[in-house]
Each structure stands twice: as C-alpha cells, then as structure tokens.
GROMACS .gro file of C-alpha atoms in nm:
model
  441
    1UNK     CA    1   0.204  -1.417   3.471
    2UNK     CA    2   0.088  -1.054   3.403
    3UNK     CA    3   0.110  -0.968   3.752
    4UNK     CA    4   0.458  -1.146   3.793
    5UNK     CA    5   0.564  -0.917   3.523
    6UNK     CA    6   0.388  -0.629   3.647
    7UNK     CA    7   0.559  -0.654   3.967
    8UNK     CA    8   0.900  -0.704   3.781
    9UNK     CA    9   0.883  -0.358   3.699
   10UNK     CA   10   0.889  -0.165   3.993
   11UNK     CA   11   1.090  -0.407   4.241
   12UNK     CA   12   1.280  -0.129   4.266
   13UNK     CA   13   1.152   0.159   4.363
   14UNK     CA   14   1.366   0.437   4.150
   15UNK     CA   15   1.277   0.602   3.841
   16UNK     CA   16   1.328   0.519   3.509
   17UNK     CA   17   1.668   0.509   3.433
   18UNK     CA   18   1.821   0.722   3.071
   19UNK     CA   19   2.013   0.985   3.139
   20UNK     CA   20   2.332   1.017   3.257
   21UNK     CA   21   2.212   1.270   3.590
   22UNK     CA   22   2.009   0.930   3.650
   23UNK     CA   23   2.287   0.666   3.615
   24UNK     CA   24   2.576   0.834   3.840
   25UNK     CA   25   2.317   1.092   4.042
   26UNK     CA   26   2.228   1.496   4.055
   27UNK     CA   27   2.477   1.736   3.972
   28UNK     CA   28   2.591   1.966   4.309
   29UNK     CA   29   2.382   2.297   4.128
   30UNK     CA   30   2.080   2.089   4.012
   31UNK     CA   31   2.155   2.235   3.582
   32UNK     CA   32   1.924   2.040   3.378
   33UNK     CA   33   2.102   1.880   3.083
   34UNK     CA   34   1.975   1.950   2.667
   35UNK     CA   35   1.720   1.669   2.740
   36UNK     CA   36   1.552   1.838   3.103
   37UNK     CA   37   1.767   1.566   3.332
   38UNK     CA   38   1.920   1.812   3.643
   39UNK     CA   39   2.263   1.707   3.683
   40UNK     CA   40   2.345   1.552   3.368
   41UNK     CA   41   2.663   1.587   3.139
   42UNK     CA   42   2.438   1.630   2.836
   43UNK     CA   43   2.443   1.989   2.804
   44UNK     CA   44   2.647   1.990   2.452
   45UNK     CA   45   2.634   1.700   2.219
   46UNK     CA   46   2.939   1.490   2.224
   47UNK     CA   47   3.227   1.423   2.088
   48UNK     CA   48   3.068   1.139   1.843
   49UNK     CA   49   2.756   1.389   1.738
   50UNK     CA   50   2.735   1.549   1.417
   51UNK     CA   51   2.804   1.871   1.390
   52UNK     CA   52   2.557   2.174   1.361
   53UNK     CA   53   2.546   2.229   1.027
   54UNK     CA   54   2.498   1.840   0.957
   55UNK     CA   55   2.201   1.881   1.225
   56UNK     CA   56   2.121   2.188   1.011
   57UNK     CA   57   2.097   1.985   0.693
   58UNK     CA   58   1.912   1.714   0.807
   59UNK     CA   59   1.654   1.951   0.938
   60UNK     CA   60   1.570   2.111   0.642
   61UNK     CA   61   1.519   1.759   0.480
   62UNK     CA   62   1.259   1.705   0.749
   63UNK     CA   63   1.124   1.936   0.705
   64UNK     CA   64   1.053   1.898   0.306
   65UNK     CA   65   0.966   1.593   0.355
   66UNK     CA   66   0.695   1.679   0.624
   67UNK     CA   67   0.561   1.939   0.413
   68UNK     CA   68   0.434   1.718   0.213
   69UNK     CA   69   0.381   1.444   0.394
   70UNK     CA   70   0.136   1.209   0.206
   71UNK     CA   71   0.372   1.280  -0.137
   72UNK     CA   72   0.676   1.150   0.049
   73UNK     CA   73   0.548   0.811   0.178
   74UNK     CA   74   0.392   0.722  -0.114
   75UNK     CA   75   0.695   0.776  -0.288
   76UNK     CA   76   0.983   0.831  -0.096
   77UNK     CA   77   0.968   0.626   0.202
   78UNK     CA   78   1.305   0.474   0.159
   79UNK     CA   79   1.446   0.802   0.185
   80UNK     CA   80   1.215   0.861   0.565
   81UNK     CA   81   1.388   0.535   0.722
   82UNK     CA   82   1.723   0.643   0.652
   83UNK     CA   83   1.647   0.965   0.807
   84UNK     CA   84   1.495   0.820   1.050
   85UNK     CA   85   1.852   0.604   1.109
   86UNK     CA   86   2.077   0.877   1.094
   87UNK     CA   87   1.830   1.029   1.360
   88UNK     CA   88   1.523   1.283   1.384
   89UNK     CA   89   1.690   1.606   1.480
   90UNK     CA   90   1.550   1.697   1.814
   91UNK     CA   91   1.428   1.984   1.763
   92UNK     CA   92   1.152   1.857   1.473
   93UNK     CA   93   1.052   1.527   1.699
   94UNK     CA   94   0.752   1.651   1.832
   95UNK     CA   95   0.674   1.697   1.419
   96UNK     CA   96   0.801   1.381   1.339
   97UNK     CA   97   0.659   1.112   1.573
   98UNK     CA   98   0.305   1.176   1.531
   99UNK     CA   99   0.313   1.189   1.151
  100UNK     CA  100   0.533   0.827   1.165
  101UNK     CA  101   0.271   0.659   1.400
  102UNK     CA  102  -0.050   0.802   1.251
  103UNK     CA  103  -0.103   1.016   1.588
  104UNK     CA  104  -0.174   1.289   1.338
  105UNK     CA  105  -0.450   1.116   1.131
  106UNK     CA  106  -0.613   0.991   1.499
  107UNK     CA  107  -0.648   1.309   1.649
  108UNK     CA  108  -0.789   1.471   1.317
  109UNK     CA  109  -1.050   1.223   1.303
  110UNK     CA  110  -1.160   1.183   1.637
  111UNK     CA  111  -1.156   1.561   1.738
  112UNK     CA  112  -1.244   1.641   2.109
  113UNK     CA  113  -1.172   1.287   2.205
  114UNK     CA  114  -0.884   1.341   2.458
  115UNK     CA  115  -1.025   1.641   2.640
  116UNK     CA  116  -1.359   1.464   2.664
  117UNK     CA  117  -1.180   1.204   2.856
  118UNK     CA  118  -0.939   1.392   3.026
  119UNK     CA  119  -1.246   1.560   3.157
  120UNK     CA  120  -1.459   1.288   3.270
  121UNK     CA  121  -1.366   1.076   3.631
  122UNK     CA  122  -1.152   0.794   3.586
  123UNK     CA  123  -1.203   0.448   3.754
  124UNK     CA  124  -1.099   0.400   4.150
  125UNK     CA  125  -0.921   0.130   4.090
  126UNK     CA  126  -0.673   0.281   3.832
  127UNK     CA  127  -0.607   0.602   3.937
  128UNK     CA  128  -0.470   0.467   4.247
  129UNK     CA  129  -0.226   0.272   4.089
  130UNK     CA  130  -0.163   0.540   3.867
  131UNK     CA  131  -0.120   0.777   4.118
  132UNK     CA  132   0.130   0.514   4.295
  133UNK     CA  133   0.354   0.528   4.010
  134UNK     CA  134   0.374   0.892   3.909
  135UNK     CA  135   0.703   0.976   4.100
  136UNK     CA  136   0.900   0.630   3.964
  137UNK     CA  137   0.874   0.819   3.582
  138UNK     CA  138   1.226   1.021   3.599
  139UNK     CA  139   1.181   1.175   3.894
  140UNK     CA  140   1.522   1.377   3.793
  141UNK     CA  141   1.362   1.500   3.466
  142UNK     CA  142   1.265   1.860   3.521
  143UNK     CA  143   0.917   1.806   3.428
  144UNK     CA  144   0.860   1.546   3.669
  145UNK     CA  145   0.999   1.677   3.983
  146UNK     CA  146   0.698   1.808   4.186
  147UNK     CA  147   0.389   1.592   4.232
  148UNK     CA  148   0.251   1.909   4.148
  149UNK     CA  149   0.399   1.997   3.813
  150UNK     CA  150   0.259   2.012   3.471
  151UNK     CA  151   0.466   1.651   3.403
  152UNK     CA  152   0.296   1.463   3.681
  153UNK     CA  153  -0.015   1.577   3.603
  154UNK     CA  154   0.027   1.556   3.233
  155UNK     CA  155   0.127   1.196   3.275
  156UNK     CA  156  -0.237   1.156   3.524
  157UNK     CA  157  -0.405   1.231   3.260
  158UNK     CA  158  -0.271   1.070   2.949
  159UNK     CA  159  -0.288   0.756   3.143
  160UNK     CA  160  -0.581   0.808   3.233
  161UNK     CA  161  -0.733   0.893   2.968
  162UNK     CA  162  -0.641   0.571   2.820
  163UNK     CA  163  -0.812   0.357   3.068
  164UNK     CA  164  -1.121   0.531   2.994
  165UNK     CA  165  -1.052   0.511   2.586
  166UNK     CA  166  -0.973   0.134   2.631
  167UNK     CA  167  -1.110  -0.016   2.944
  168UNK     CA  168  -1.092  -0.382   2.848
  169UNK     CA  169  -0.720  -0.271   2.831
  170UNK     CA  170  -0.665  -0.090   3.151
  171UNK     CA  171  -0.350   0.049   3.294
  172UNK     CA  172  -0.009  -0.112   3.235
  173UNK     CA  173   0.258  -0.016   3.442
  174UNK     CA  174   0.527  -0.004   3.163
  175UNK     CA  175   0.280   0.218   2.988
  176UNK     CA  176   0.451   0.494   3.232
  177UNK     CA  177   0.791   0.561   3.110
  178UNK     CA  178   0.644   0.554   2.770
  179UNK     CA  179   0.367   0.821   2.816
  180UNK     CA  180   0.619   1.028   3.010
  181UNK     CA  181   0.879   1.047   2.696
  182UNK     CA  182   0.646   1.113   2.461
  183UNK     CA  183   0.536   1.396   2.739
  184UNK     CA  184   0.907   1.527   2.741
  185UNK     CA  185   0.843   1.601   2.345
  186UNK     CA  186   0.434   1.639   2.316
  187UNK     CA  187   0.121   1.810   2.441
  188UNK     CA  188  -0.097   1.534   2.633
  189UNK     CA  189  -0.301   1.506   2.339
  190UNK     CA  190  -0.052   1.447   2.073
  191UNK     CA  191   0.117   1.233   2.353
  192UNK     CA  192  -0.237   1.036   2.428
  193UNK     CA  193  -0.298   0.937   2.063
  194UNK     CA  194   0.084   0.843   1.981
  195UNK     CA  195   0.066   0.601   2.318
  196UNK     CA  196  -0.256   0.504   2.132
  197UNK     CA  197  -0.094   0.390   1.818
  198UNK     CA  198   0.211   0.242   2.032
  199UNK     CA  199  -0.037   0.023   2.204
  200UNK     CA  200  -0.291  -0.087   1.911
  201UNK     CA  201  -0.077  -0.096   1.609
  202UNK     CA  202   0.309  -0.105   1.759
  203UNK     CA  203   0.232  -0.348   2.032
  204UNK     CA  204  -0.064  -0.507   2.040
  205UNK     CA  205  -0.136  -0.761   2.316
  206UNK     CA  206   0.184  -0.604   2.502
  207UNK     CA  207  -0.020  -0.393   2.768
  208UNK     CA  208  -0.318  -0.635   2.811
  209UNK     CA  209  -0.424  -0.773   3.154
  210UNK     CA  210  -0.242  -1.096   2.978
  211UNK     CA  211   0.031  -0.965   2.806
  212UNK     CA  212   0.015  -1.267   2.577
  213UNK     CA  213   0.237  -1.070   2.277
  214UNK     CA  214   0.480  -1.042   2.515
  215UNK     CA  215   0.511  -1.434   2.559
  216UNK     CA  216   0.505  -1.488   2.228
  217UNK     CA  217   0.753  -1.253   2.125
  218UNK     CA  218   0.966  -1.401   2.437
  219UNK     CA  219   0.991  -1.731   2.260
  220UNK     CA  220   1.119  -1.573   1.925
  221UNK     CA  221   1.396  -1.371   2.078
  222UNK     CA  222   1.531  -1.710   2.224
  223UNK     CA  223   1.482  -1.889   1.905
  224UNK     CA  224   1.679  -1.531   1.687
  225UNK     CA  225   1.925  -1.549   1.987
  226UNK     CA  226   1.990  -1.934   1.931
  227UNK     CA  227   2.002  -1.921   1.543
  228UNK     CA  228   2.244  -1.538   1.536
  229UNK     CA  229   2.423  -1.580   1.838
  230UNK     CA  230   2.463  -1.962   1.970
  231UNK     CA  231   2.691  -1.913   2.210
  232UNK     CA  232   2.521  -1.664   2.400
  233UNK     CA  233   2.208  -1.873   2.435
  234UNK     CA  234   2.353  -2.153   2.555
  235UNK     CA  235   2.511  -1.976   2.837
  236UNK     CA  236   2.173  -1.829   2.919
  237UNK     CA  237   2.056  -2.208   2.916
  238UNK     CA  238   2.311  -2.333   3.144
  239UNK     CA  239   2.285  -2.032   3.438
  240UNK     CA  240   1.909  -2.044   3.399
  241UNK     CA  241   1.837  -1.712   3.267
  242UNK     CA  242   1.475  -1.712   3.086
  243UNK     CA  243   1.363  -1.435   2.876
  244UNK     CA  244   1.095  -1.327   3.124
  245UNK     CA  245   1.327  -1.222   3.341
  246UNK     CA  246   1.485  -0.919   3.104
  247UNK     CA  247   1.285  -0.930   2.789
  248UNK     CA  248   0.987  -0.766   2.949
  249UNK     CA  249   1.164  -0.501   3.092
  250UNK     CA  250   1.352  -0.453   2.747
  251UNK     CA  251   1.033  -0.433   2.541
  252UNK     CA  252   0.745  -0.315   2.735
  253UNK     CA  253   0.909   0.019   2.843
  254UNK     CA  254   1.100   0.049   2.467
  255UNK     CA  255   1.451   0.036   2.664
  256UNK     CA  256   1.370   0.354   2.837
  257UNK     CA  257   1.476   0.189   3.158
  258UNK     CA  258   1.798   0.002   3.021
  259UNK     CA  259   1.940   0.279   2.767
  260UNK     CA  260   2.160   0.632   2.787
  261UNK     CA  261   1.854   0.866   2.711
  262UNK     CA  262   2.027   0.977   2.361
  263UNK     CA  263   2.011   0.615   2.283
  264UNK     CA  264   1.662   0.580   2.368
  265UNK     CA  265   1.550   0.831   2.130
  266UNK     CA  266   1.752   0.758   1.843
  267UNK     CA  267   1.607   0.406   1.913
  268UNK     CA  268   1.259   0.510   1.922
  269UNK     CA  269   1.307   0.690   1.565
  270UNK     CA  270   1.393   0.410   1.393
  271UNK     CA  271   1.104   0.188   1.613
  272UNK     CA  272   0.826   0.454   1.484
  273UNK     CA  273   0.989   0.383   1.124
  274UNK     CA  274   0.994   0.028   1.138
  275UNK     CA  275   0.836  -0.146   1.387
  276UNK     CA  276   0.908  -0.387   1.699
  277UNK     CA  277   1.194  -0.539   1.398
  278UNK     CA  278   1.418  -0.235   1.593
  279UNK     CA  279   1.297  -0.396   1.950
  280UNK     CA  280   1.437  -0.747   1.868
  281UNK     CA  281   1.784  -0.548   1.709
  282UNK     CA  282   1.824  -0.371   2.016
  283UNK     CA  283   1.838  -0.679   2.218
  284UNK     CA  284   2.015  -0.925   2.004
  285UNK     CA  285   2.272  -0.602   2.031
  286UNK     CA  286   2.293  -0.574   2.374
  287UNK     CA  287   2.299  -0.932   2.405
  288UNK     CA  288   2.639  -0.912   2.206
  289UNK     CA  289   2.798  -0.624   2.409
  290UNK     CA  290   2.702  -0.807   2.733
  291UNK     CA  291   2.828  -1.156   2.681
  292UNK     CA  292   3.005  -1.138   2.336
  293UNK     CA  293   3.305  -1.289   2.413
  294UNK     CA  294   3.422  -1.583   2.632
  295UNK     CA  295   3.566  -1.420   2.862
  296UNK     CA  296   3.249  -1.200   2.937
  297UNK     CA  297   3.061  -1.583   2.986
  298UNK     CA  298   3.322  -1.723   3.223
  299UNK     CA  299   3.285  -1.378   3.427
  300UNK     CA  300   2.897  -1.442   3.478
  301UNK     CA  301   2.896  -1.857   3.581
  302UNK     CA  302   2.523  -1.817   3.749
  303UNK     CA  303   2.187  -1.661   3.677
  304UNK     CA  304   2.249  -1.359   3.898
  305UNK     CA  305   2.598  -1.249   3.760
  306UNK     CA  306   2.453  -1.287   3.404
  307UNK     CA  307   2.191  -1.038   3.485
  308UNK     CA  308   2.410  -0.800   3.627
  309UNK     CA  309   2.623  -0.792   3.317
  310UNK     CA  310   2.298  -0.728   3.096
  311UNK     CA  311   2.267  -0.435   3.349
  312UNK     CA  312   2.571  -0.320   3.370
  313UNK     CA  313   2.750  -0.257   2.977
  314UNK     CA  314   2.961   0.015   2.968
  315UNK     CA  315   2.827   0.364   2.872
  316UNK     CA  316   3.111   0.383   2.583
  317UNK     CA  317   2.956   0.115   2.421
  318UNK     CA  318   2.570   0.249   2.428
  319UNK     CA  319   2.671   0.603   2.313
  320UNK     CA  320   2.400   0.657   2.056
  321UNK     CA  321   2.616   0.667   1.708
  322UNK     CA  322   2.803   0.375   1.770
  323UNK     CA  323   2.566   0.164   1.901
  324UNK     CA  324   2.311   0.250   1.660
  325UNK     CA  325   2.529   0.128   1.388
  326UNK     CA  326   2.548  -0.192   1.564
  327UNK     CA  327   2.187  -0.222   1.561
  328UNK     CA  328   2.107  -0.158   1.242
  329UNK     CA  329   2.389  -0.428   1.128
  330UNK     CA  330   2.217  -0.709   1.284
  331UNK     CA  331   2.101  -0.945   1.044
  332UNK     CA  332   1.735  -0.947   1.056
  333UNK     CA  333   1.468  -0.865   0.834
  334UNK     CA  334   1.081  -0.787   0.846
  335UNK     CA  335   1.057  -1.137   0.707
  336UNK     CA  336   1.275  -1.326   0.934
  337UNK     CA  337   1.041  -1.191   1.191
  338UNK     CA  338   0.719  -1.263   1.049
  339UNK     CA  339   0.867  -1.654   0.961
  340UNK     CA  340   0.975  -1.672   1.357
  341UNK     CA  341   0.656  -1.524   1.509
  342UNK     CA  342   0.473  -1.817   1.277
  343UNK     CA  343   0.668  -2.117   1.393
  344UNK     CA  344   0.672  -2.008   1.730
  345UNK     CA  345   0.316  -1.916   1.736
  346UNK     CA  346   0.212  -2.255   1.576
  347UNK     CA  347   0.415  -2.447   1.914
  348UNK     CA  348   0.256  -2.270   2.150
  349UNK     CA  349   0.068  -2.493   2.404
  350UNK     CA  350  -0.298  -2.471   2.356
  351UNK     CA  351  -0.362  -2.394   2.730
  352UNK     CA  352  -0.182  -2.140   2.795
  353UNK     CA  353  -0.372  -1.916   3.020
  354UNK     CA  354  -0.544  -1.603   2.846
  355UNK     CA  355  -0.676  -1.512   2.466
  356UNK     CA  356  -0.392  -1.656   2.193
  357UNK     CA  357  -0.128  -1.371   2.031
  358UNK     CA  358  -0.282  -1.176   1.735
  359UNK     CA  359   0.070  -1.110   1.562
  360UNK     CA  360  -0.135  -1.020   1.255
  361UNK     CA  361  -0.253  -0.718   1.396
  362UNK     CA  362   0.085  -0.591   1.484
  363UNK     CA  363   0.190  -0.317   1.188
  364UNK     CA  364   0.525  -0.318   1.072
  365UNK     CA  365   0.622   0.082   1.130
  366UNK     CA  366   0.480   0.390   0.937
  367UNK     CA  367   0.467   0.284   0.606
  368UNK     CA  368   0.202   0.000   0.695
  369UNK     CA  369   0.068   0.247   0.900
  370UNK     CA  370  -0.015   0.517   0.628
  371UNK     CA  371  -0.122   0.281   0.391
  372UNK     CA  372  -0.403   0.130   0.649
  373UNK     CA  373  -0.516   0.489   0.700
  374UNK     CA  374  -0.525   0.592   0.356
  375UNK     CA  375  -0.749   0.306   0.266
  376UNK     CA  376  -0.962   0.349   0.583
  377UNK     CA  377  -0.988   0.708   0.470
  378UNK     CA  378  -1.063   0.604   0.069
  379UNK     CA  379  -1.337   0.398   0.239
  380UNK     CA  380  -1.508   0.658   0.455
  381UNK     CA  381  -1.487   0.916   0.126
  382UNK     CA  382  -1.652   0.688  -0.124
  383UNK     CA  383  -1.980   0.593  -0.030
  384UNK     CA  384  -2.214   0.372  -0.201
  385UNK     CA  385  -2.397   0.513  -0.516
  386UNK     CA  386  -2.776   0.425  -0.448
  387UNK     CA  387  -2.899   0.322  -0.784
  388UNK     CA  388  -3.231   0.537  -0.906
  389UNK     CA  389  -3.506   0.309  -1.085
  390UNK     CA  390  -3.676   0.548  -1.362
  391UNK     CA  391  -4.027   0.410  -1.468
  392UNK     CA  392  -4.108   0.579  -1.869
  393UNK     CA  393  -4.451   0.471  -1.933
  394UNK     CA  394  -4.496   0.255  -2.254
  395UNK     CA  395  -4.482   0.444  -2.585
  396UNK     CA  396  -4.850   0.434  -2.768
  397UNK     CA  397  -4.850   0.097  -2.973
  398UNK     CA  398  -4.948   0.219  -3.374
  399UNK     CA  399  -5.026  -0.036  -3.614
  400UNK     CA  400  -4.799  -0.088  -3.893
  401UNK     CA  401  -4.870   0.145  -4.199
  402UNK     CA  402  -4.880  -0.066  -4.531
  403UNK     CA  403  -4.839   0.054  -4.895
  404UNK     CA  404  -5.129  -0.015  -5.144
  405UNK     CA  405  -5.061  -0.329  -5.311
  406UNK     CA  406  -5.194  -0.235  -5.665
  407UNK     CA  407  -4.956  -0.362  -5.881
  408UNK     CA  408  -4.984  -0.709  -5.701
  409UNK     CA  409  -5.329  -0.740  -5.718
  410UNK     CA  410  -5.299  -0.692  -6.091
  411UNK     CA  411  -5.025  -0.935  -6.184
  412UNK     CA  412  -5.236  -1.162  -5.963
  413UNK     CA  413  -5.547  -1.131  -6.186
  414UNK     CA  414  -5.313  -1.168  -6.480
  415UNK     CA  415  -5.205  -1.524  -6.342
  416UNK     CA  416  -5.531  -1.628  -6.222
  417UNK     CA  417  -5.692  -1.537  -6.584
  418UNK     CA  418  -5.459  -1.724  -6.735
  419UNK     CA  419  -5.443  -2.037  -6.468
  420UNK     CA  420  -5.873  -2.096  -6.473
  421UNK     CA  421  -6.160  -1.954  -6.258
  422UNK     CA  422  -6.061  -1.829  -5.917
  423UNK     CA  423  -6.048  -2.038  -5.594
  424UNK     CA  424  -6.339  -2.119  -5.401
  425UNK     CA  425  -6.348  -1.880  -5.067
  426UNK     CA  426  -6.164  -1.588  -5.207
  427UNK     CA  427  -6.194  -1.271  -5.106
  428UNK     CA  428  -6.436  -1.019  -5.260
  429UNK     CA  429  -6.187  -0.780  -5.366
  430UNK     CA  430  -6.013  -1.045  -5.526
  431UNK     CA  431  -6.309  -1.141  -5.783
  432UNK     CA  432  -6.387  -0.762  -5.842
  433UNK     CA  433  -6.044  -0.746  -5.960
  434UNK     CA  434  -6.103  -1.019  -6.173
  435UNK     CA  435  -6.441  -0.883  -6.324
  436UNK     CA  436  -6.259  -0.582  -6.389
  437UNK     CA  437  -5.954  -0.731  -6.591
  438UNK     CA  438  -6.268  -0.940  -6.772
  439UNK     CA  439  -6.428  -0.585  -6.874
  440UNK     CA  440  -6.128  -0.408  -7.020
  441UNK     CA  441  -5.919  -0.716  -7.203
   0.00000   0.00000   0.00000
C-alpha cells in the first residue's frame, strides 16, 4: 500500500502546486511574487490582509515572546497559539518554526550532526530517487529553478541527510514539498532538524516504508467526517470515493500541493502550534467548501467528478483569512482526536500488513513538545549522587568510673550488727568493716 501511495504522488508529473504563478502559469516578465513564485499576483498582500502596522504589532509581540522563550511557554502559551492563529508574520518565521517544533533544542544538542551527514555519501538507492524528484518541488519557485541552484541542492541534501540520520526510515516522496518549504524560510540545517521533528514527533509512522499512521488516521477522518458532516460522507460512500485516494495527498505533503501558498503557511503556523488536530480541520474544511451543499453533491454523481470538485474549490474561498477562520471553527478538540484514534485503533484488523500505529508517540504541537524537552533536559542535568561510605574506627571502650561507696558500706555494717553475725561467703572487705564498727562502738 506504501508504494500505491507513493506512486499517488507523482502521477503527475508537475510541481507542487501553492502559489498562484503555479495554479494559472508564469507571468510574461518572469517577476517573482513576495513568496519567490515568478509570475505570481502575490507581490502586495491583499485586499483581506492586515495592514502594516497590524503586521507591525504583531511582530513586536513575537518577538517578546521569543526573547524569552522558555518564560513564555511555561506561562503564556495560550497567548503563542493565538498568535500563532492570527498568523506568524513572515518576516520572523524562520525564528518562529524552529523554536515551536523543538528544531532549536535538536540542533543545540546534537551539534555538527547535519554537516557530518551532509558530508558523508548517501545510499545508491536513494539518491536516485531523490535526484528523480528534485525538479517536481516548485519548479516556479525562484529557488528551485536550475538543477543547479542553491534550492535543488539544498533540498539533495536535507533529504539526504535524513536517510542517513534515519535509515530504517528512508526517503518518502511527500517528504519533498515539505523539506523544500521549510528551505524557502531556513538554512538546510535549521530546515533538516525541523523535517526531523515533523517526522518523529508531528507525524510519526507517516513517512515509513508502511505508512501505517497514515491508515490509521484515514479511518478517523471518515469516522469525524461521518459524525460532523453526514451528508458529505455518505455521498463519498455512494460514488466510491475512499480516503486513500485524497487523504494522503492532503496530509503527507501538509496541503502544500492542494492550498494557495498564503494558505499553506498560515496553516502550517497553527500545525507547529497544535499538532496534526489542524491537519484533520483543514480537511473536514475543505470537505465543506467542496461538497457543502446539495447542489455541489448532485454536480459530482461518480467517483471521478467528486474528486475533481475536491480539486477544484474556488480560490475566493481558500484566501488565507477567511478560510482560516473556517478552520479554526470546526468543532474538534485535542480530545475528540485522541477518543477517535482509540476506537479506531482498537478495530483495526490484526493482519494488516506492516508494524501496528504508535498514536502515542505522536505529540500534540509545541507545548507537548517543550515540556518533553525540558524534562529530557532536567534528566541529562541531574545526575545520580553516588553515595560515599565513611568508615570512623571504634572509639576506645573505658570502663565505667564508680564513686566510693563509703557511706553504704557503713549503714550496711550498722544493719548487719544489729541483724546477727554476717553471712557465710562474704566478702573480706565486708567483715573488716564489721571488725572495725566492733572496735570503735
């Protein structure tokens, strides 16, 4: 099933679609947009964006708020995902992303990591495929237009590197589009150990050879998309429309492929805030604005019309301020999650092909995130007391020091006068006394 999905995701043989140069084609003088895309009509924010001295606002709240970074989620996290909602201002992303995914902490404690494997040879087998992909990743994204440009060969070795940091993992090919955003913003290192944290914490099981999370997480959009929006699912029942057949797509590249590349950022802020919750949003969402309404369903009677409208909402309705809104509305909690992925985990048939889904090892966004590194990093900085045996020698036994007993033995010869002759088997001292008491009285 891996490689079915694999090969999903490059039937077709163009880039990564998220701009708006890449959804209606280059511009006639090749200008590269605000975002790097040549051609696009993103040059000045829209008519929806906030205006500068909003942007100007929110930027110096990020950066307070970065300044002191531990301080403010340990105490003011709340206040960090509604930021991140609003939106990361672009020009303090590259700050942002690897303090919210623990890139940061990574790269502090593992330093030289990334150029030791950037240096060393990567495997045959993957950089070939690699290499096979490089020009699919936005090939109208300024960075990536020459197979010989820092972008390409950024990307070559971020991916590569990651082989070589997790080989049981290997190379995914929806790791791609992911690495290459998080290029568009990063250095490779920064972008290596964020596409780390994406993979282990964010993700885990998503870019496997098996891709089990992927199934698993399959079955709970169907069973959120049943319970939020029934009539939706069962029009996906009747024209035969699985999840594997968009969800993958959806969640493995992080909508880079699916979204308005404004979108796709503002969605990734809130996904390094609070986890794949924003993935499942983002679908049930798009779910609504493709087949809402009845007369969206009767337009799309078959499996291959129902896809197309998935593919094909309106650009109005994905601009990044209203649609965000939209997202964030849905009604669906960490916990509603966490209860789904349980149920749904617990049906799963026992051979199924590959290891089982690890949910519990998914983290839900930063905050978890900091927390598990500050108590990895409490644990490293406390070690073990060894406990030191001192051996005193023994103090120098004394025997006890007694006090004359004069006056005793005196009121003893007194009584023993007066009582008759003294016991057979006394002691010496004791008759002396007794002569002596005879003598004087």
């Amino acid at each position: 099933m891996a490689r079915a999905l694999g090969e999903d995701l490059v039937q077709d043989d163009s880039s990564s679609l998220g701009s708006d140069s890449e959804l209606n084609g280059p511009g006639p003088y090749r200008q590269a947009d605000r975002y790097g895309f040549i051609g696009g009509s993103s040059a000045e924010p829209g008519p929806n964006g906030p205006p500068a001295d909003l942007v100007r606002q929110r930027e110096m709240k990020w950066v307070d708020m970065t300044s002191h970074w531990e301080k403010t989620m340990s105490r003011r996290y709340k206040k960090v995902k509604l930021q991140c909602r609003k939106g990361i201002p672009s020009a303090l992303r590259a700050r942002c992303w690897p303090l919210l995914c623990g890139a940061q902490v990574c790269q502090k404690n593992s330093p030289g990591t990334y150029q030791e494997l950037a240096d060393a040879p990567g495997d045959p087998q993957w950089m070939e495929t690699i290499g096979r992909d490089l020009h699919r990743q936005f090939p109208l994204h300024e960075m990536f237009v020459s197979p010989q440009g820092h972008g390409q060969q950024g990307l070559l070795q971020v991916l590569k590197a990651y082989t070589l940091y997790r080989p049981e993992q290997g190379y995914c090919q929806a790791q791609g589009p992911v690495a290459a955003v998080l290029l568009m913003h990063l250095p490779p290192e920064e972008a290596f150990w964020c596409l780390v944290q994406i993979c282990e914490l964010y993700l885990p099981g998503y870019y496997g050879p098996h891709m089990e999370a992927v199934r698993l997480d399959a079955e709970v959009f169907v069973a959120l998309l049943q319970r939020l929006l029934p009539r939706v699912h069962q029009h996906l029942q009747r024209a035969g429309v699985g999840p594997l057949l968009y969800l993958p797509e959806w969640f493995l590249c992080l909508f880079t492929r699916s979204l308005p590349f404004p979108t796709v950022l503002r969605v990734w802020d809130a996904f390094l805030s609070e986890g794949a919750k924003v993935l499942f949003r983002v679908g049930l969402t798009l779910m609504r604005l493709a087949l809402g309404t009845a007369e969206q369903r009767r337009a799309c009677p078959g499996l291959l019309e129902t896809l197309g409208a998935l593919r094909d909402i309106p650009p109005s309705q994905l601009q990044e301020e209203v649609f965000m809104s939209q997202v964030h509305s849905v009604a669906l909690s960490e916990r509603d999650l966490q209860r789904e992925l349980r149920v749904q985990l617990a049906q799963l048939p026992k051979s199924s092909p590959g290891p089982p889904p690890q949910p519990q090892a998914r983290l839900p966004g930063a905050q978890a995130i900091f927390e598990a590194q500050q108590l990895a990093g409490a644990r490293e900085s406390t070690k073990p007391e060894v406990p030191q045996i001192v051996v005193q020698p023994p103090e120098e036994s004394r025997p006890p020091r007694r006090k004359p007993q004069t006056r005793g033995k005196t009121f003893h010869g007194l009584l023993t006068r007066a009582r008759g002759p003294s016991m057979e088997g006394a002691p010496k001292a004791h008759r002396s006394s007794v002569s002596f008491l005879d003598t004087r009285f």
